[in-house]
mmCIF file with all atom_site columns, C-alpha atoms in Angstrom:
data_model
loop_
_atom_site.group_PDB
_atom_site.id
_atom_site.type_symbol
_atom_site.label_atom_id
_atom_site.label_alt_id
_atom_site.label_comp_id
_atom_site.label_asym_id
_atom_site.label_entity_id
_atom_site.label_seq_id
_atom_site.pdbx_PDB_ins_code
_atom_site.Cartn_x
_atom_site.Cartn_y
_atom_site.Cartn_z
_atom_site.occupancy
_atom_site.B_iso_or_equiv
_atom_site.pdbx_formal_charge
_atom_site.auth_seq_id
_atom_site.auth_comp_id
_atom_site.auth_asym_id
_atom_site.auth_atom_id
_atom_site.pdbx_PDB_model_num
ATOM 1   C CA . SER A 1 1   ? 117.889 124.710 81.546  1.00 75.00 ? 1   SER A CA 1
ATOM 2   C CA . ILE A 1 2   ? 120.184 124.831 78.451  1.00 85.00 ? 2   ILE A CA 1
ATOM 3   C CA . LEU A 1 3   ? 121.816 127.808 78.241  1.00 91.00 ? 3   LEU A CA 1
ATOM 4   C CA . TYR A 1 4   ? 123.045 128.402 74.863  1.00 92.00 ? 4   TYR A CA 1
ATOM 5   C CA . THR A 1 5   ? 120.475 129.882 72.470  1.00 94.00 ? 5   THR A CA 1
ATOM 6   C CA . ALA A 1 6   ? 118.385 128.995 69.470  1.00 94.00 ? 6   ALA A CA 1
ATOM 7   C CA . GLU A 1 7   ? 120.799 131.071 67.374  1.00 96.00 ? 7   GLU A CA 1
ATOM 8   C CA . GLU A 1 8   ? 123.960 129.540 68.572  1.00 96.00 ? 8   GLU A CA 1
ATOM 9   C CA . LEU A 1 9   ? 122.700 125.939 68.252  1.00 96.00 ? 9   LEU A CA 1
ATOM 10  C CA . GLU A 1 10  ? 121.715 126.889 64.522  1.00 97.00 ? 10  GLU A CA 1
ATOM 11  C CA . ARG A 1 11  ? 124.904 128.633 64.048  1.00 96.00 ? 11  ARG A CA 1
ATOM 12  C CA . GLU A 1 12  ? 127.193 125.586 65.715  1.00 96.00 ? 12  GLU A CA 1
ATOM 13  C CA . THR A 1 13  ? 124.593 123.491 63.502  1.00 96.00 ? 13  THR A CA 1
ATOM 14  C CA . ASP A 1 14  ? 125.452 125.155 59.965  1.00 96.00 ? 14  ASP A CA 1
ATOM 15  C CA . LEU A 1 15  ? 129.040 124.825 60.667  1.00 93.00 ? 15  LEU A CA 1
ATOM 16  C CA . TRP A 1 16  ? 129.045 121.247 61.600  1.00 93.00 ? 16  TRP A CA 1
ATOM 17  C CA . LEU A 1 17  ? 126.850 120.656 58.405  1.00 92.00 ? 17  LEU A CA 1
ATOM 18  C CA . GLU A 1 18  ? 128.931 122.442 56.323  1.00 91.00 ? 18  GLU A CA 1
ATOM 19  C CA . GLY A 1 19  ? 131.889 120.631 57.271  1.00 88.00 ? 19  GLY A CA 1
ATOM 20  C CA . LEU A 1 20  ? 130.419 117.152 56.395  1.00 88.00 ? 20  LEU A CA 1
ATOM 21  C CA . GLN A 1 21  ? 129.839 118.636 53.276  1.00 88.00 ? 21  GLN A CA 1
ATOM 22  C CA . LYS A 1 22  ? 133.202 119.282 52.013  1.00 85.00 ? 22  LYS A CA 1
ATOM 23  C CA . GLY A 1 23  ? 135.103 116.193 53.203  1.00 77.00 ? 23  GLY A CA 1
ATOM 24  C CA . SER A 1 24  ? 135.082 112.713 52.932  1.00 75.00 ? 24  SER A CA 1
ATOM 25  C CA . PHE A 1 25  ? 134.206 110.571 56.413  1.00 76.00 ? 25  PHE A CA 1
ATOM 26  C CA . SER A 1 26  ? 134.190 107.172 57.358  1.00 78.00 ? 26  SER A CA 1
ATOM 27  C CA . GLY A 1 27  ? 131.729 106.217 59.686  1.00 76.00 ? 27  GLY A CA 1
ATOM 28  C CA . GLU A 1 28  ? 134.193 106.940 62.833  1.00 82.00 ? 28  GLU A CA 1
ATOM 29  C CA . ASP A 1 29  ? 134.929 110.423 61.262  1.00 88.00 ? 29  ASP A CA 1
ATOM 30  C CA . ILE A 1 30  ? 131.448 111.495 61.228  1.00 88.00 ? 30  ILE A CA 1
ATOM 31  C CA . TYR A 1 31  ? 131.199 110.125 65.266  1.00 89.00 ? 31  TYR A CA 1
ATOM 32  C CA . ARG A 1 32  ? 133.959 112.336 66.039  1.00 90.00 ? 32  ARG A CA 1
ATOM 33  C CA . SER A 1 33  ? 132.719 115.214 64.106  1.00 92.00 ? 33  SER A CA 1
ATOM 34  C CA . ALA A 1 34  ? 129.312 115.101 65.752  1.00 93.00 ? 34  ALA A CA 1
ATOM 35  C CA . LYS A 1 35  ? 131.516 115.019 69.567  1.00 94.00 ? 35  LYS A CA 1
ATOM 36  C CA . ASP A 1 36  ? 132.929 118.179 68.459  1.00 94.00 ? 36  ASP A CA 1
ATOM 37  C CA . PHE A 1 37  ? 129.716 119.899 67.424  1.00 95.00 ? 37  PHE A CA 1
ATOM 38  C CA . VAL A 1 38  ? 128.186 118.593 71.160  1.00 94.00 ? 38  VAL A CA 1
ATOM 39  C CA . ASN A 1 39  ? 131.242 119.643 72.892  1.00 95.00 ? 39  ASN A CA 1
ATOM 40  C CA . ARG A 1 40  ? 130.869 122.954 71.378  1.00 95.00 ? 40  ARG A CA 1
ATOM 41  C CA . LEU A 1 41  ? 127.408 123.714 72.215  1.00 95.00 ? 41  LEU A CA 1
ATOM 42  C CA . PHE A 1 42  ? 127.650 122.581 75.912  1.00 94.00 ? 42  PHE A CA 1
ATOM 43  C CA . ALA A 1 43  ? 131.064 124.641 76.361  1.00 95.00 ? 43  ALA A CA 1
ATOM 44  C CA . LEU A 1 44  ? 128.806 127.776 75.405  1.00 95.00 ? 44  LEU A CA 1
ATOM 45  C CA . HIS A 1 45  ? 126.600 126.538 78.684  1.00 94.00 ? 45  HIS A CA 1
ATOM 46  C CA . CYS A 1 46  ? 129.388 125.690 80.967  1.00 96.00 ? 46  CYS A CA 1
ATOM 47  C CA . GLU A 1 47  ? 131.107 129.185 80.438  1.00 95.00 ? 47  GLU A CA 1
ATOM 48  C CA . ARG A 1 48  ? 127.871 130.674 81.375  1.00 95.00 ? 48  ARG A CA 1
ATOM 49  C CA . VAL A 1 49  ? 127.481 128.668 84.354  1.00 93.00 ? 49  VAL A CA 1
ATOM 50  C CA . ASN A 1 50  ? 131.200 128.581 85.440  1.00 94.00 ? 50  ASN A CA 1
ATOM 51  C CA . LYS A 1 51  ? 130.895 124.752 85.597  1.00 91.00 ? 51  LYS A CA 1
ATOM 52  C CA . ARG A 1 52  ? 133.803 122.626 84.231  1.00 88.00 ? 52  ARG A CA 1
ATOM 53  C CA . HIS A 1 53  ? 131.487 119.593 83.330  1.00 87.00 ? 53  HIS A CA 1
ATOM 54  C CA . TRP A 1 54  ? 128.474 118.621 81.715  1.00 88.00 ? 54  TRP A CA 1
ATOM 55  C CA . ILE A 1 55  ? 126.238 115.602 82.374  1.00 88.00 ? 55  ILE A CA 1
ATOM 56  C CA . ASP A 1 56  ? 123.022 115.372 79.964  1.00 89.00 ? 56  ASP A CA 1
ATOM 57  C CA . LYS A 1 57  ? 120.211 113.389 82.085  1.00 87.00 ? 57  LYS A CA 1
ATOM 58  C CA . THR A 1 58  ? 117.675 112.576 79.534  1.00 86.00 ? 58  THR A CA 1
ATOM 59  C CA . PRO A 1 59  ? 116.200 109.533 80.060  1.00 83.00 ? 59  PRO A CA 1
ATOM 60  C CA . GLY A 1 60  ? 115.474 108.530 76.545  1.00 84.00 ? 60  GLY A CA 1
ATOM 61  C CA . LEU A 1 61  ? 119.535 107.611 76.129  1.00 87.00 ? 61  LEU A CA 1
ATOM 62  C CA . LEU A 1 62  ? 118.692 104.672 77.439  1.00 85.00 ? 62  LEU A CA 1
ATOM 63  C CA . ASN A 1 63  ? 117.315 103.829 73.963  1.00 85.00 ? 63  ASN A CA 1
ATOM 64  C CA . HIS A 1 64  ? 121.063 105.265 72.332  1.00 86.00 ? 64  HIS A CA 1
ATOM 65  C CA . LEU A 1 65  ? 123.416 103.547 74.327  1.00 85.00 ? 65  LEU A CA 1
ATOM 66  C CA . GLU A 1 66  ? 125.213 101.889 71.685  1.00 84.00 ? 66  GLU A CA 1
ATOM 67  C CA . GLY A 1 67  ? 125.530 105.139 69.849  1.00 85.00 ? 67  GLY A CA 1
ATOM 68  C CA . LEU A 1 68  ? 126.409 107.266 72.500  1.00 87.00 ? 68  LEU A CA 1
ATOM 69  C CA . SER A 1 69  ? 129.458 104.942 73.328  1.00 86.00 ? 69  SER A CA 1
ATOM 70  C CA . ARG A 1 70  ? 130.233 105.428 70.123  1.00 87.00 ? 70  ARG A CA 1
ATOM 71  C CA . LEU A 1 71  ? 130.048 109.310 69.978  1.00 90.00 ? 71  LEU A CA 1
ATOM 72  C CA . TYR A 1 72  ? 131.855 109.344 73.691  1.00 90.00 ? 72  TYR A CA 1
ATOM 73  C CA . PRO A 1 73  ? 134.200 106.204 73.652  1.00 86.00 ? 73  PRO A CA 1
ATOM 74  C CA . GLY A 1 74  ? 134.845 105.965 77.534  1.00 83.00 ? 74  GLY A CA 1
ATOM 75  C CA . ALA A 1 75  ? 131.779 107.899 78.495  1.00 87.00 ? 75  ALA A CA 1
ATOM 76  C CA . LYS A 1 76  ? 130.246 107.306 82.031  1.00 89.00 ? 76  LYS A CA 1
ATOM 77  C CA . CYS A 1 77  ? 126.541 106.237 82.458  1.00 89.00 ? 77  CYS A CA 1
ATOM 78  C CA . ILE A 1 78  ? 124.878 106.277 85.411  1.00 91.00 ? 78  ILE A CA 1
ATOM 79  C CA . HIS A 1 79  ? 121.258 104.394 85.300  1.00 89.00 ? 79  HIS A CA 1
ATOM 80  C CA . ILE A 1 80  ? 118.910 105.460 88.013  1.00 91.00 ? 80  ILE A CA 1
ATOM 81  C CA . ILE A 1 81  ? 116.640 102.626 88.713  1.00 94.00 ? 81  ILE A CA 1
ATOM 82  C CA . ARG A 1 82  ? 113.381 103.360 90.158  1.00 95.00 ? 82  ARG A CA 1
ATOM 83  C CA . ASP A 1 83  ? 110.564 101.145 91.549  1.00 97.00 ? 83  ASP A CA 1
ATOM 84  C CA . GLY A 1 84  ? 108.290 101.279 88.062  1.00 97.00 ? 84  GLY A CA 1
ATOM 85  C CA . ARG A 1 85  ? 105.069 101.795 89.938  1.00 98.00 ? 85  ARG A CA 1
ATOM 86  C CA . ASP A 1 86  ? 106.360 105.048 91.656  1.00 96.00 ? 86  ASP A CA 1
ATOM 87  C CA . VAL A 1 87  ? 107.725 105.868 88.279  1.00 96.00 ? 87  VAL A CA 1
ATOM 88  C CA . ALA A 1 88  ? 104.616 105.233 86.647  1.00 97.00 ? 88  ALA A CA 1
ATOM 89  C CA . VAL A 1 89  ? 102.442 107.697 89.282  1.00 95.00 ? 89  VAL A CA 1
ATOM 90  C CA . SER A 1 90  ? 105.552 110.519 88.262  1.00 93.00 ? 90  SER A CA 1
ATOM 91  C CA . THR A 1 91  ? 105.044 110.371 84.633  1.00 93.00 ? 91  THR A CA 1
ATOM 92  C CA . LEU A 1 92  ? 101.007 109.942 85.001  1.00 94.00 ? 92  LEU A CA 1
ATOM 93  C CA . SER A 1 93  ? 101.408 113.560 86.155  1.00 90.00 ? 93  SER A CA 1
ATOM 94  C CA . GLN A 1 94  ? 103.069 114.911 83.904  1.00 91.00 ? 94  GLN A CA 1
ATOM 95  C CA . HIS A 1 95  ? 101.463 116.532 80.660  1.00 89.00 ? 95  HIS A CA 1
ATOM 96  C CA . TRP A 1 96  ? 104.084 114.489 78.368  1.00 88.00 ? 96  TRP A CA 1
ATOM 97  C CA . GLY A 1 97  ? 103.462 111.383 79.969  1.00 86.00 ? 97  GLY A CA 1
ATOM 98  C CA . PRO A 1 98  ? 101.310 108.490 79.135  1.00 92.00 ? 98  PRO A CA 1
ATOM 99  C CA . ASN A 1 99  ? 97.384  108.488 80.348  1.00 92.00 ? 99  ASN A CA 1
ATOM 100 C CA . ASN A 1 100 ? 96.708  105.177 81.877  1.00 96.00 ? 100 ASN A CA 1
ATOM 101 C CA . VAL A 1 101 ? 99.008  102.811 84.008  1.00 97.00 ? 101 VAL A CA 1
ATOM 102 C CA . ARG A 1 102 ? 99.229  99.957  81.411  1.00 97.00 ? 102 ARG A CA 1
ATOM 103 C CA . THR A 1 103 ? 101.462 102.126 78.658  1.00 97.00 ? 103 THR A CA 1
ATOM 104 C CA . ALA A 1 104 ? 103.428 103.863 81.870  1.00 97.00 ? 104 ALA A CA 1
ATOM 105 C CA . ALA A 1 105 ? 104.571 100.015 82.992  1.00 98.00 ? 105 ALA A CA 1
ATOM 106 C CA . GLN A 1 106 ? 105.436 99.652  79.519  1.00 97.00 ? 106 GLN A CA 1
ATOM 107 C CA . ARG A 1 107 ? 107.315 103.007 78.684  1.00 94.00 ? 107 ARG A CA 1
ATOM 108 C CA . TRP A 1 108 ? 109.371 101.803 81.959  1.00 96.00 ? 108 TRP A CA 1
ATOM 109 C CA . LYS A 1 109 ? 109.717 98.646  81.298  1.00 96.00 ? 109 LYS A CA 1
ATOM 110 C CA . LYS A 1 110 ? 110.886 99.247  77.611  1.00 93.00 ? 110 LYS A CA 1
ATOM 111 C CA . LEU A 1 111 ? 113.353 101.963 79.141  1.00 90.00 ? 111 LEU A CA 1
ATOM 112 C CA . MET A 1 112 ? 114.970 99.604  81.838  1.00 92.00 ? 112 MET A CA 1
ATOM 113 C CA . LEU A 1 113 ? 115.639 96.692  79.411  1.00 90.00 ? 113 LEU A CA 1
ATOM 114 C CA . ALA A 1 114 ? 117.190 99.007  76.979  1.00 87.00 ? 114 ALA A CA 1
ATOM 115 C CA . GLY A 1 115 ? 119.794 100.498 79.459  1.00 84.00 ? 115 GLY A CA 1
ATOM 116 C CA . ARG A 1 116 ? 120.920 97.458  80.915  1.00 81.00 ? 116 ARG A CA 1
ATOM 117 C CA . LYS A 1 117 ? 120.968 95.222  77.455  1.00 79.00 ? 117 LYS A CA 1
ATOM 118 C CA . GLY A 1 118 ? 122.520 98.120  75.638  1.00 65.00 ? 118 GLY A CA 1
ATOM 119 C CA . VAL A 1 119 ? 125.685 98.252  77.401  1.00 69.00 ? 119 VAL A CA 1
ATOM 120 C CA . ASP A 1 120 ? 128.708 97.807  75.877  1.00 69.00 ? 120 ASP A CA 1
ATOM 121 C CA . SER A 1 121 ? 131.302 97.530  78.582  1.00 68.00 ? 121 SER A CA 1
ATOM 122 C CA . SER A 1 122 ? 134.297 97.903  76.360  1.00 68.00 ? 122 SER A CA 1
ATOM 123 C CA . ARG A 1 123 ? 133.395 101.050 75.114  1.00 77.00 ? 123 ARG A CA 1
ATOM 124 C CA . LEU A 1 124 ? 130.754 102.587 77.647  1.00 80.00 ? 124 LEU A CA 1
ATOM 125 C CA . ASN A 1 125 ? 131.664 102.736 81.730  1.00 87.00 ? 125 ASN A CA 1
ATOM 126 C CA . TYR A 1 126 ? 128.070 101.875 83.260  1.00 87.00 ? 126 TYR A CA 1
ATOM 127 C CA . MET A 1 127 ? 126.466 102.017 86.794  1.00 90.00 ? 127 MET A CA 1
ATOM 128 C CA . GLU A 1 128 ? 123.161 101.292 88.089  1.00 90.00 ? 128 GLU A CA 1
ATOM 129 C CA . LEU A 1 129 ? 122.162 103.461 91.130  1.00 93.00 ? 129 LEU A CA 1
ATOM 130 C CA . ARG A 1 130 ? 119.134 102.905 93.007  1.00 95.00 ? 130 ARG A CA 1
ATOM 131 C CA . TYR A 1 131 ? 116.567 106.018 93.300  1.00 94.00 ? 131 TYR A CA 1
ATOM 132 C CA . GLU A 1 132 ? 115.837 104.306 96.716  1.00 95.00 ? 132 GLU A CA 1
ATOM 133 C CA . SER A 1 133 ? 119.588 104.066 97.795  1.00 94.00 ? 133 SER A CA 1
ATOM 134 C CA . LEU A 1 134 ? 119.657 108.002 96.972  1.00 92.00 ? 134 LEU A CA 1
ATOM 135 C CA . ILE A 1 135 ? 116.797 109.050 99.360  1.00 92.00 ? 135 ILE A CA 1
ATOM 136 C CA . ASP A 1 136 ? 117.708 106.601 102.350 1.00 92.00 ? 136 ASP A CA 1
ATOM 137 C CA . SER A 1 137 ? 121.553 107.059 102.094 1.00 93.00 ? 137 SER A CA 1
ATOM 138 C CA . PRO A 1 138 ? 121.880 110.343 100.385 1.00 93.00 ? 138 PRO A CA 1
ATOM 139 C CA . ALA A 1 139 ? 125.922 110.830 101.419 1.00 94.00 ? 139 ALA A CA 1
ATOM 140 C CA . ALA A 1 140 ? 127.037 107.318 101.251 1.00 95.00 ? 140 ALA A CA 1
ATOM 141 C CA . THR A 1 141 ? 125.466 107.179 97.501  1.00 95.00 ? 141 THR A CA 1
ATOM 142 C CA . LEU A 1 142 ? 126.579 110.450 96.734  1.00 94.00 ? 142 LEU A CA 1
ATOM 143 C CA . THR A 1 143 ? 130.176 109.476 97.427  1.00 96.00 ? 143 THR A CA 1
ATOM 144 C CA . GLY A 1 144 ? 129.874 106.224 95.240  1.00 95.00 ? 144 GLY A CA 1
ATOM 145 C CA . VAL A 1 145 ? 128.898 108.383 92.217  1.00 95.00 ? 145 VAL A CA 1
ATOM 146 C CA . LEU A 1 146 ? 131.915 110.992 93.007  1.00 94.00 ? 146 LEU A CA 1
ATOM 147 C CA . ASP A 1 147 ? 134.000 107.981 92.881  1.00 95.00 ? 147 ASP A CA 1
ATOM 148 C CA . PHE A 1 148 ? 132.693 106.342 89.951  1.00 95.00 ? 148 PHE A CA 1
ATOM 149 C CA . LEU A 1 149 ? 132.976 109.675 88.076  1.00 93.00 ? 149 LEU A CA 1
ATOM 150 C CA . GLU A 1 150 ? 136.364 110.482 89.737  1.00 92.00 ? 150 GLU A CA 1
ATOM 151 C CA . LEU A 1 151 ? 134.886 113.599 90.803  1.00 90.00 ? 151 LEU A CA 1
ATOM 152 C CA . ASP A 1 152 ? 136.250 116.112 94.120  1.00 91.00 ? 152 ASP A CA 1
ATOM 153 C CA . GLY A 1 153 ? 133.380 116.885 96.137  1.00 90.00 ? 153 GLY A CA 1
ATOM 154 C CA . ASP A 1 154 ? 131.584 117.039 99.473  1.00 93.00 ? 154 ASP A CA 1
ATOM 155 C CA . PRO A 1 155 ? 128.610 114.808 99.579  1.00 93.00 ? 155 PRO A CA 1
ATOM 156 C CA . LYS A 1 156 ? 127.221 116.915 102.542 1.00 91.00 ? 156 LYS A CA 1
ATOM 157 C CA . GLU A 1 157 ? 127.521 120.170 101.269 1.00 93.00 ? 157 GLU A CA 1
ATOM 158 C CA . MET A 1 158 ? 126.258 118.915 97.895  1.00 91.00 ? 158 MET A CA 1
ATOM 159 C CA . LEU A 1 159 ? 123.231 117.334 99.108  1.00 91.00 ? 159 LEU A CA 1
ATOM 160 C CA . SER A 1 160 ? 122.549 121.127 101.148 1.00 91.00 ? 160 SER A CA 1
ATOM 161 C CA . HIS A 1 161 ? 121.653 122.249 97.812  1.00 88.00 ? 161 HIS A CA 1
ATOM 162 C CA . PHE A 1 162 ? 119.082 119.609 97.243  1.00 84.00 ? 162 PHE A CA 1
ATOM 163 C CA . LYS A 1 163 ? 115.776 119.003 99.019  1.00 82.00 ? 163 LYS A CA 1
ATOM 164 C CA . LEU A 1 164 ? 114.987 115.276 98.909  1.00 81.00 ? 164 LEU A CA 1
ATOM 165 C CA . HIS A 1 165 ? 111.505 113.953 99.146  1.00 78.00 ? 165 HIS A CA 1
ATOM 166 C CA . ASP A 1 166 ? 111.252 110.771 100.172 1.00 77.00 ? 166 ASP A CA 1
ATOM 167 C CA . ARG A 1 167 ? 107.673 110.963 100.335 1.00 80.00 ? 167 ARG A CA 1
ATOM 168 C CA . SER A 1 168 ? 107.792 109.577 96.440  1.00 83.00 ? 168 SER A CA 1
ATOM 169 C CA . ILE A 1 169 ? 108.957 106.019 97.627  1.00 93.00 ? 169 ILE A CA 1
ATOM 170 C CA . GLY A 1 170 ? 105.701 103.874 97.924  1.00 94.00 ? 170 GLY A CA 1
ATOM 171 C CA . ALA A 1 171 ? 103.365 106.680 96.392  1.00 93.00 ? 171 ALA A CA 1
ATOM 172 C CA . TRP A 1 172 ? 102.035 104.096 94.360  1.00 97.00 ? 172 TRP A CA 1
ATOM 173 C CA . ARG A 1 173 ? 100.652 102.453 97.103  1.00 96.00 ? 173 ARG A CA 1
ATOM 174 C CA . THR A 1 174 ? 98.186  105.344 97.755  1.00 95.00 ? 174 THR A CA 1
ATOM 175 C CA . VAL A 1 175 ? 97.330  106.263 94.005  1.00 95.00 ? 175 VAL A CA 1
ATOM 176 C CA . PHE A 1 176 ? 97.190  102.840 92.264  1.00 97.00 ? 176 PHE A CA 1
ATOM 177 C CA . THR A 1 177 ? 93.570  101.246 92.084  1.00 97.00 ? 177 THR A CA 1
ATOM 178 C CA . GLY A 1 178 ? 93.062  97.647  92.141  1.00 97.00 ? 178 GLY A CA 1
ATOM 179 C CA . GLU A 1 179 ? 92.545  97.879  88.293  1.00 97.00 ? 179 GLU A CA 1
ATOM 180 C CA . ASP A 1 180 ? 95.746  100.061 88.028  1.00 97.00 ? 180 ASP A CA 1
ATOM 181 C CA . ARG A 1 181 ? 97.699  97.249  90.180  1.00 98.00 ? 181 ARG A CA 1
ATOM 182 C CA . LYS A 1 182 ? 96.754  94.470  87.452  1.00 98.00 ? 182 LYS A CA 1
ATOM 183 C CA . SER A 1 183 ? 97.514  96.338  84.731  1.00 97.00 ? 183 SER A CA 1
ATOM 184 C CA . PHE A 1 184 ? 100.768 97.283  85.967  1.00 98.00 ? 184 PHE A CA 1
ATOM 185 C CA . ALA A 1 185 ? 101.583 93.709  86.901  1.00 98.00 ? 185 ALA A CA 1
ATOM 186 C CA . LYS A 1 186 ? 100.341 92.094  83.503  1.00 97.00 ? 186 LYS A CA 1
ATOM 187 C CA . ALA A 1 187 ? 102.763 95.136  81.681  1.00 98.00 ? 187 ALA A CA 1
ATOM 188 C CA . ALA A 1 188 ? 105.790 94.462  83.927  1.00 98.00 ? 188 ALA A CA 1
ATOM 189 C CA . GLY A 1 189 ? 105.511 92.751  86.826  1.00 97.00 ? 189 GLY A CA 1
ATOM 190 C CA . ASP A 1 190 ? 107.968 90.438  85.739  1.00 97.00 ? 190 ASP A CA 1
ATOM 191 C CA . LEU A 1 191 ? 110.624 93.269  85.820  1.00 97.00 ? 191 LEU A CA 1
ATOM 192 C CA . LEU A 1 192 ? 109.456 94.310  89.340  1.00 97.00 ? 192 LEU A CA 1
ATOM 193 C CA . ILE A 1 193 ? 110.490 90.657  90.671  1.00 97.00 ? 193 ILE A CA 1
ATOM 194 C CA . GLU A 1 194 ? 113.705 90.775  88.395  1.00 96.00 ? 194 GLU A CA 1
ATOM 195 C CA . LEU A 1 195 ? 114.680 93.986  89.891  1.00 95.00 ? 195 LEU A CA 1
ATOM 196 C CA . GLY A 1 196 ? 114.106 92.666  93.649  1.00 96.00 ? 196 GLY A CA 1
ATOM 197 C CA . TYR A 1 197 ? 110.981 95.471  94.234  1.00 97.00 ? 197 TYR A CA 1
ATOM 198 C CA . GLU A 1 198 ? 108.937 92.446  94.815  1.00 97.00 ? 198 GLU A CA 1
ATOM 199 C CA . ARG A 1 199 ? 109.296 88.440  95.477  1.00 96.00 ? 199 ARG A CA 1
ATOM 200 C CA . ASP A 1 200 ? 106.215 87.355  93.806  1.00 96.00 ? 200 ASP A CA 1
ATOM 201 C CA . HIS A 1 201 ? 102.959 88.976  92.295  1.00 95.00 ? 201 HIS A CA 1
ATOM 202 C CA . SER A 1 202 ? 101.331 89.306  95.638  1.00 97.00 ? 202 SER A CA 1
ATOM 203 C CA . TRP A 1 203 ? 101.448 92.727  95.855  1.00 97.00 ? 203 TRP A CA 1
ATOM 204 C CA . VAL A 1 204 ? 98.539  92.688  93.425  1.00 97.00 ? 204 VAL A CA 1
#
């Protein structure tokens, strides 16, 4: 879904590195230079789709919120939280995903904790959003997102372009075996309780 080309990426990268080699930069100068580099790339993308704003939805960014807050001070981060068991079902179906429930649970827990503990509120505007709320009350949830981002938009019109899959909520119930439940609970059951998805371990 990225619309700048490999050639453009190479060109912009070369220009950025040449600039770094020519000058003497402090740590913050390097971050400003890197920000300009990223902005130039996404400006190419936005121009081709006639959009004013761009959003990066890479889940792995949760591991780098401190660096992100230095790269984009005041940036807005929306952390979508979802039942880890459904996340495990989803990632297990992907060719790049983990190959067992225990590893999927560990991956989910690591990302959740990184996102929730890696936030410097003085540098990064952070919002937590429940995936289940987006499915159950899409218009109201999207209204909250637009308010947070300070963007105008009609939630109902925007939602008309998407298909929401409510069957993805609770999918783990028909997929997990008894052993899968035990494996997930051992690896990340405590976080399910902390986030309010379960009251105790009786679901196992």
